[in-house]
Amino acid sequence: MITLYTYKPAFGEPAASPFCTKAIWLLNMSGQDWQREDLADPRKMPNQKLPAIRTDGQLIHDSDNIRSHLEGLGAEFDSGLSDMEKATSRAFIRMAEEHMYFHIVADRWCNDAVWPVIRETYFDSIPKMLRKLITNNLRKSVIQGTQFQGLGRWSDEERLARLEPDLQAILTRLWLGAYLFGDRPTAADASVAAMLTNMRATPGKTLLKTRVAEDEVLCRYIDRVSDALGKQWVTDGSASLCA
Ligand SMILES: N[C@@H](CCC(=O)N[C@@H](CS)C(=O)NCC(=O)O)C(=O)O
């Protein structure tokens, strides 16, 4: 049995982190038996981040490594995709995880109206008297991180303009099928939809949240992926089916 170390569910999502949601969805697709253990503090993990899995005494961290491990056990997330499609899939995953993700961070940590809800949700295990003090330092370092990464230097309007071509690329892929690469979900959907669903789930009102929440095609796509990958899958060797 695989144990997934993840952040707890938040804002109606399977986990407070899109990378944990991605890992949950990949585990479901893999057909492996797994259980979750929710952690509030990632500091004991390699790289001090979540998600990670424990399996056969090994601790495997990073959602990409979790994917590789599951593939080593026989999961075929991209079965039926051509080499050309697999190359495009890889680029979409990087777009989601190395660009779209930081918009969620900026929306949740840098926005003074959203931050109190984030603090009270993510850090409710810290005693209330200490919570503001401890999390203010953490928030400062995350805001510095967004400055270093670059997105934190843009206004919300400018940020949204930078994201728009990514959203258009996703919408273009969806002309062709229900999922990014046709009629069944693949690895790219687990990354891309995890980012989109978390953008939509951010508490309060932000430009980014409104952009995603008011886009019918994106919302139908998010709901389709959440429905399909939120369930445990069974594999019969050649195909994966929702259980
Ligand atoms: N590349 C990693 C990213 C994981 C990640 O960024 N996790 C964040 C939450 S979304 C985290 O645990 N951050 C804690 C920290 O940086 O202190 C993956 O794919 O798993």
CSV table of C-alpha atoms and ligand atoms in Angstrom, one decimal:
chain,number,residue,atom,x,y,z
A,1,MET,CA,0.0,0.0,0.0
A,2,ILE,CA,1.4,3.4,-1.0
A,3,THR,CA,1.0,6.3,1.5
A,4,LEU,CA,0.7,9.7,0.0
A,5,TYR,CA,1.9,12.6,2.2
A,6,THR,CA,-0.2,15.5,1.2
A,7,TYR,CA,-1.7,18.8,2.5
A,8,LYS,CA,-5.3,18.5,3.7
A,9,PRO,CA,-8.3,19.2,1.5
A,10,ALA,CA,-9.1,23.0,1.2
A,11,PHE,CA,-11.7,25.1,-0.5
A,12,GLY,CA,-13.5,22.1,-1.9
A,13,GLU,CA,-10.3,20.7,-3.5
A,14,PRO,CA,-8.7,17.3,-2.7
A,15,ALA,CA,-5.7,19.2,-1.3
A,16,ALA,CA,-4.6,22.7,-0.6
A,17,SER,CA,-1.7,22.3,-3.1
A,18,PRO,CA,-2.2,21.7,-6.8
A,19,PHE,CA,0.9,19.4,-6.8
A,20,CYS,CA,-0.8,17.2,-4.1
A,21,THR,CA,-4.0,17.2,-6.2
A,22,LYS,CA,-1.9,16.1,-9.2
A,23,ALA,CA,-0.4,13.3,-7.2
A,24,ILE,CA,-3.8,12.1,-5.9
A,25,TRP,CA,-5.1,12.0,-9.5
A,26,LEU,CA,-2.0,10.2,-10.8
A,27,LEU,CA,-2.3,7.6,-8.0
A,28,ASN,CA,-6.0,7.1,-8.8
A,29,MET,CA,-5.1,6.6,-12.5
A,30,SER,CA,-2.3,4.2,-11.7
A,31,GLY,CA,-4.6,1.5,-10.3
A,32,GLN,CA,-2.4,1.2,-7.2
A,33,ASP,CA,-3.8,0.8,-3.7
A,34,TRP,CA,-3.0,4.0,-1.8
A,35,GLN,CA,-4.0,5.9,1.3
A,36,ARG,CA,-3.4,9.5,2.3
A,37,GLU,CA,-1.8,11.0,5.3
A,38,ASP,CA,-2.4,14.7,5.7
A,39,LEU,CA,0.4,16.8,7.0
A,40,ALA,CA,0.5,20.5,7.9
A,41,ASP,CA,4.3,20.8,8.0
A,42,PRO,CA,6.5,19.6,5.1
A,43,ARG,CA,9.8,20.3,6.9
A,44,LYS,CA,10.6,16.6,7.5
A,45,MET,CA,10.3,15.9,3.8
A,46,PRO,CA,13.1,15.9,1.4
A,47,ASN,CA,13.2,19.4,-0.2
A,48,GLN,CA,10.7,20.4,2.6
A,49,LYS,CA,7.8,20.2,0.1
A,50,LEU,CA,4.8,18.0,-0.4
A,51,PRO,CA,3.6,15.8,-2.0
A,52,ALA,CA,5.7,12.7,-1.3
A,53,ILE,CA,4.9,9.0,-1.1
A,54,ARG,CA,6.1,6.2,1.1
A,55,THR,CA,6.2,2.8,-0.6
A,56,ASP,CA,8.2,-0.3,0.3
A,57,GLY,CA,10.2,1.7,2.8
A,58,GLN,CA,11.2,4.3,0.2
A,59,LEU,CA,10.3,8.0,0.5
A,60,ILE,CA,9.8,9.5,-2.9
A,61,HIS,CA,9.2,13.2,-3.1
A,62,ASP,CA,8.1,15.5,-6.0
A,63,SER,CA,5.1,14.8,-8.1
A,64,ASP,CA,7.2,14.2,-11.2
A,65,ASN,CA,9.2,11.5,-9.3
A,66,ILE,CA,6.0,10.0,-8.1
A,67,ARG,CA,4.8,9.8,-11.7
A,68,SER,CA,8.0,8.1,-12.7
A,69,HIS,CA,7.7,5.6,-9.8
A,70,LEU,CA,4.1,4.8,-10.8
A,71,GLU,CA,5.2,4.3,-14.4
A,72,GLY,CA,7.9,1.9,-13.1
A,73,LEU,CA,5.1,-0.1,-11.5
A,74,GLY,CA,3.3,-0.3,-14.9
A,75,ALA,CA,1.1,2.8,-15.0
A,76,GLU,CA,0.7,4.2,-18.5
A,77,PHE,CA,-0.6,7.7,-18.1
A,78,ASP,CA,0.0,8.6,-21.8
A,79,SER,CA,-1.0,5.4,-23.5
A,80,GLY,CA,-2.0,5.9,-27.1
A,81,LEU,CA,-0.1,9.2,-27.4
A,82,SER,CA,2.3,9.6,-30.3
A,83,ASP,CA,5.9,10.8,-29.6
A,84,MET,CA,4.9,14.2,-30.9
A,85,GLU,CA,2.0,14.4,-28.5
A,86,LYS,CA,4.1,13.2,-25.6
A,87,ALA,CA,6.5,16.1,-26.4
A,88,THR,CA,3.7,18.6,-26.4
A,89,SER,CA,2.4,17.0,-23.2
A,90,ARG,CA,5.7,17.6,-21.5
A,91,ALA,CA,5.6,21.3,-22.5
A,92,PHE,CA,2.1,21.7,-21.2
A,93,ILE,CA,3.1,20.1,-17.9
A,94,ARG,CA,6.0,22.5,-17.5
A,95,MET,CA,3.8,25.5,-18.5
A,96,ALA,CA,1.3,24.4,-15.7
A,97,GLU,CA,3.9,23.7,-13.0
A,98,GLU,CA,6.5,26.4,-13.7
A,99,HIS,CA,4.2,29.3,-14.7
A,100,MET,CA,0.5,28.8,-13.9
A,101,TYR,CA,1.4,27.6,-10.4
A,102,PHE,CA,3.1,30.8,-9.5
A,103,HIS,CA,-0.1,32.7,-10.3
A,104,ILE,CA,-1.9,30.7,-7.7
A,105,VAL,CA,0.9,31.5,-5.2
A,106,ALA,CA,0.7,35.2,-6.0
A,107,ASP,CA,-3.1,35.2,-5.8
A,108,ARG,CA,-3.1,33.5,-2.4
A,109,TRP,CA,-0.1,34.8,-0.6
A,110,CYS,CA,0.4,38.4,-2.0
A,111,ASN,CA,-3.2,39.6,-2.0
A,112,ASP,CA,-4.0,41.3,1.4
A,113,ALA,CA,-7.7,40.5,1.1
A,114,VAL,CA,-7.2,36.8,0.4
A,115,TRP,CA,-4.3,36.1,2.7
A,116,PRO,CA,-6.3,36.1,6.1
A,117,VAL,CA,-8.4,33.2,4.7
A,118,ILE,CA,-5.3,31.4,3.5
A,119,ARG,CA,-3.7,31.8,6.9
A,120,GLU,CA,-6.7,30.6,8.8
A,121,THR,CA,-7.1,27.6,6.5
A,122,TYR,CA,-3.6,26.4,5.9
A,123,PHE,CA,-2.3,27.1,9.3
A,124,ASP,CA,-5.2,26.3,11.7
A,125,SER,CA,-2.9,23.8,13.5
A,126,ILE,CA,-0.7,26.6,14.8
A,127,PRO,CA,-2.1,27.9,18.1
A,128,LYS,CA,-4.1,31.1,17.4
A,129,MET,CA,-1.9,33.3,19.6
A,130,LEU,CA,1.2,32.5,17.6
A,131,ARG,CA,-0.4,32.1,14.2
A,132,LYS,CA,-0.1,35.6,12.9
A,133,LEU,CA,3.5,36.0,14.0
A,134,ILE,CA,4.7,32.7,12.6
A,135,THR,CA,2.8,33.0,9.3
A,136,ASN,CA,3.8,36.6,8.7
A,137,ASN,CA,7.4,35.6,8.4
A,138,LEU,CA,6.5,32.7,6.2
A,139,ARG,CA,4.4,35.0,4.0
A,140,LYS,CA,7.2,37.5,3.7
A,141,SER,CA,9.6,34.8,2.4
A,142,VAL,CA,6.9,33.6,-0.1
A,143,ILE,CA,6.4,37.2,-1.3
A,144,GLN,CA,10.1,37.5,-1.7
A,145,GLY,CA,10.1,34.3,-3.7
A,146,THR,CA,7.5,35.6,-6.1
A,147,GLN,CA,9.7,38.8,-6.5
A,148,PHE,CA,12.7,36.6,-7.3
A,149,GLN,CA,10.7,34.4,-9.6
A,150,GLY,CA,9.4,37.5,-11.3
A,151,LEU,CA,5.6,37.3,-11.3
A,152,GLY,CA,5.4,39.2,-8.0
A,153,ARG,CA,6.7,42.3,-9.8
A,154,TRP,CA,3.6,42.6,-12.0
A,155,SER,CA,0.3,44.1,-11.2
A,156,ASP,CA,-2.7,41.7,-11.1
A,157,GLU,CA,-3.8,43.0,-14.5
A,158,GLU,CA,-0.4,42.5,-16.0
A,159,ARG,CA,-0.2,39.0,-14.5
A,160,LEU,CA,-3.4,38.0,-16.0
A,161,ALA,CA,-2.3,39.3,-19.4
A,162,ARG,CA,0.8,37.1,-19.1
A,163,LEU,CA,-1.3,34.1,-18.3
A,164,GLU,CA,-3.9,34.6,-21.0
A,165,PRO,CA,-1.8,32.9,-23.8
A,166,ASP,CA,-1.4,29.8,-21.6
A,167,LEU,CA,-5.2,29.7,-21.1
A,168,GLN,CA,-5.7,30.1,-24.9
A,169,ALA,CA,-3.2,27.2,-25.5
A,170,ILE,CA,-5.3,25.0,-23.2
A,171,LEU,CA,-8.6,26.1,-24.9
A,172,THR,CA,-7.1,25.4,-28.3
A,173,ARG,CA,-6.2,21.8,-27.2
A,174,LEU,CA,-9.8,21.4,-26.0
A,175,TRP,CA,-11.1,22.0,-29.6
A,176,LEU,CA,-9.9,18.5,-30.3
A,177,GLY,CA,-11.4,16.5,-27.5
A,178,ALA,CA,-12.7,16.4,-24.0
A,179,TYR,CA,-9.2,16.3,-22.6
A,180,LEU,CA,-5.9,17.9,-23.6
A,181,PHE,CA,-5.0,14.8,-25.7
A,182,GLY,CA,-8.3,13.4,-26.9
A,183,ASP,CA,-11.1,11.5,-25.2
A,184,ARG,CA,-9.3,10.2,-22.1
A,185,PRO,CA,-7.4,11.9,-19.4
A,186,THR,CA,-3.6,11.7,-19.6
A,187,ALA,CA,-0.7,13.0,-17.4
A,188,ALA,CA,-1.0,16.5,-18.8
A,189,ASP,CA,-4.6,16.8,-17.6
A,190,ALA,CA,-3.5,15.9,-14.0
A,191,SER,CA,-1.1,18.9,-14.0
A,192,VAL,CA,-3.0,21.4,-16.0
A,193,ALA,CA,-6.5,20.8,-14.5
A,194,ALA,CA,-4.9,20.8,-11.0
A,195,MET,CA,-3.7,24.3,-11.5
A,196,LEU,CA,-6.9,25.5,-13.1
A,197,THR,CA,-9.1,24.0,-10.3
A,198,ASN,CA,-7.0,25.7,-7.7
A,199,MET,CA,-7.1,29.0,-9.5
A,200,ARG,CA,-10.9,28.8,-9.4
A,201,ALA,CA,-11.0,27.7,-5.8
A,202,THR,CA,-8.9,30.6,-4.3
A,203,PRO,CA,-11.1,32.2,-1.7
A,204,GLY,CA,-12.5,35.7,-2.2
A,205,LYS,CA,-12.5,37.5,-5.5
A,206,THR,CA,-9.4,37.9,-7.7
A,207,LEU,CA,-9.0,38.7,-11.3
A,208,LEU,CA,-7.5,35.3,-11.9
A,209,LYS,CA,-10.2,33.4,-10.1
A,210,THR,CA,-12.9,35.4,-12.0
A,211,ARG,CA,-11.1,34.8,-15.4
A,212,VAL,CA,-11.2,31.0,-14.8
A,213,ALA,CA,-14.6,30.8,-13.0
A,214,GLU,CA,-16.4,32.7,-15.8
A,215,ASP,CA,-15.0,30.6,-18.6
A,216,GLU,CA,-17.5,27.9,-19.4
A,217,VAL,CA,-15.1,25.8,-21.5
A,218,LEU,CA,-12.4,25.8,-18.8
A,219,CYS,CA,-15.0,25.1,-16.0
A,220,ARG,CA,-16.5,22.2,-17.9
A,221,TYR,CA,-12.9,20.9,-18.5
A,222,ILE,CA,-12.0,21.3,-14.8
A,223,ASP,CA,-15.1,19.5,-13.7
A,224,ARG,CA,-14.6,16.7,-16.2
A,225,VAL,CA,-11.1,16.0,-15.1
A,226,SER,CA,-12.0,16.3,-11.4
A,227,ASP,CA,-14.8,13.8,-11.9
A,228,ALA,CA,-12.7,11.3,-13.9
A,229,LEU,CA,-9.5,11.5,-11.8
A,230,GLY,CA,-11.2,11.9,-8.5
A,231,LYS,CA,-12.1,8.2,-8.6
A,232,GLN,CA,-9.9,5.2,-8.1
A,233,TRP,CA,-9.0,3.5,-11.4
A,234,VAL,CA,-8.6,-0.1,-12.1
A,235,THR,CA,-6.2,-1.3,-14.8
A,236,ASP,CA,-6.7,-4.5,-16.8
A,237,GLY,CA,-3.3,-4.3,-18.5
A,238,SER,CA,-4.4,-2.7,-21.7
A,239,ALA,CA,-6.8,0.0,-20.5
A,240,SER,CA,-7.6,2.0,-17.5
A,241,LEU,CA,-11.2,2.3,-16.3
A,242,CYS,CA,-12.8,4.3,-13.6
A,243,ALA,CA,-13.8,2.0,-10.7
B,1,LIG,N1,8.1,20.3,-8.0
B,1,LIG,C1,7.3,19.9,-6.8
B,1,LIG,C2,6.6,21.1,-6.2
B,1,LIG,C3,5.9,20.9,-4.9
B,1,LIG,C4,5.6,22.2,-4.2
B,1,LIG,O1,5.9,23.3,-4.7
B,1,LIG,N2,4.9,22.0,-3.0
B,1,LIG,C5,4.6,23.2,-2.3
B,1,LIG,C6,3.1,23.3,-2.1
B,1,LIG,S1,2.2,23.7,-3.6
B,1,LIG,C7,5.2,23.1,-0.9
B,1,LIG,O2,5.1,22.0,-0.2
B,1,LIG,N3,5.8,24.2,-0.4
B,1,LIG,C8,6.3,24.2,1.0
B,1,LIG,C9,7.5,25.1,1.1
B,1,LIG,O3,8.0,25.6,0.0
B,1,LIG,O4,7.8,25.4,2.2
B,1,LIG,C10,6.4,18.8,-7.2
B,1,LIG,O5,6.1,18.6,-8.3
B,1,LIG,O6,6.0,18.0,-6.3
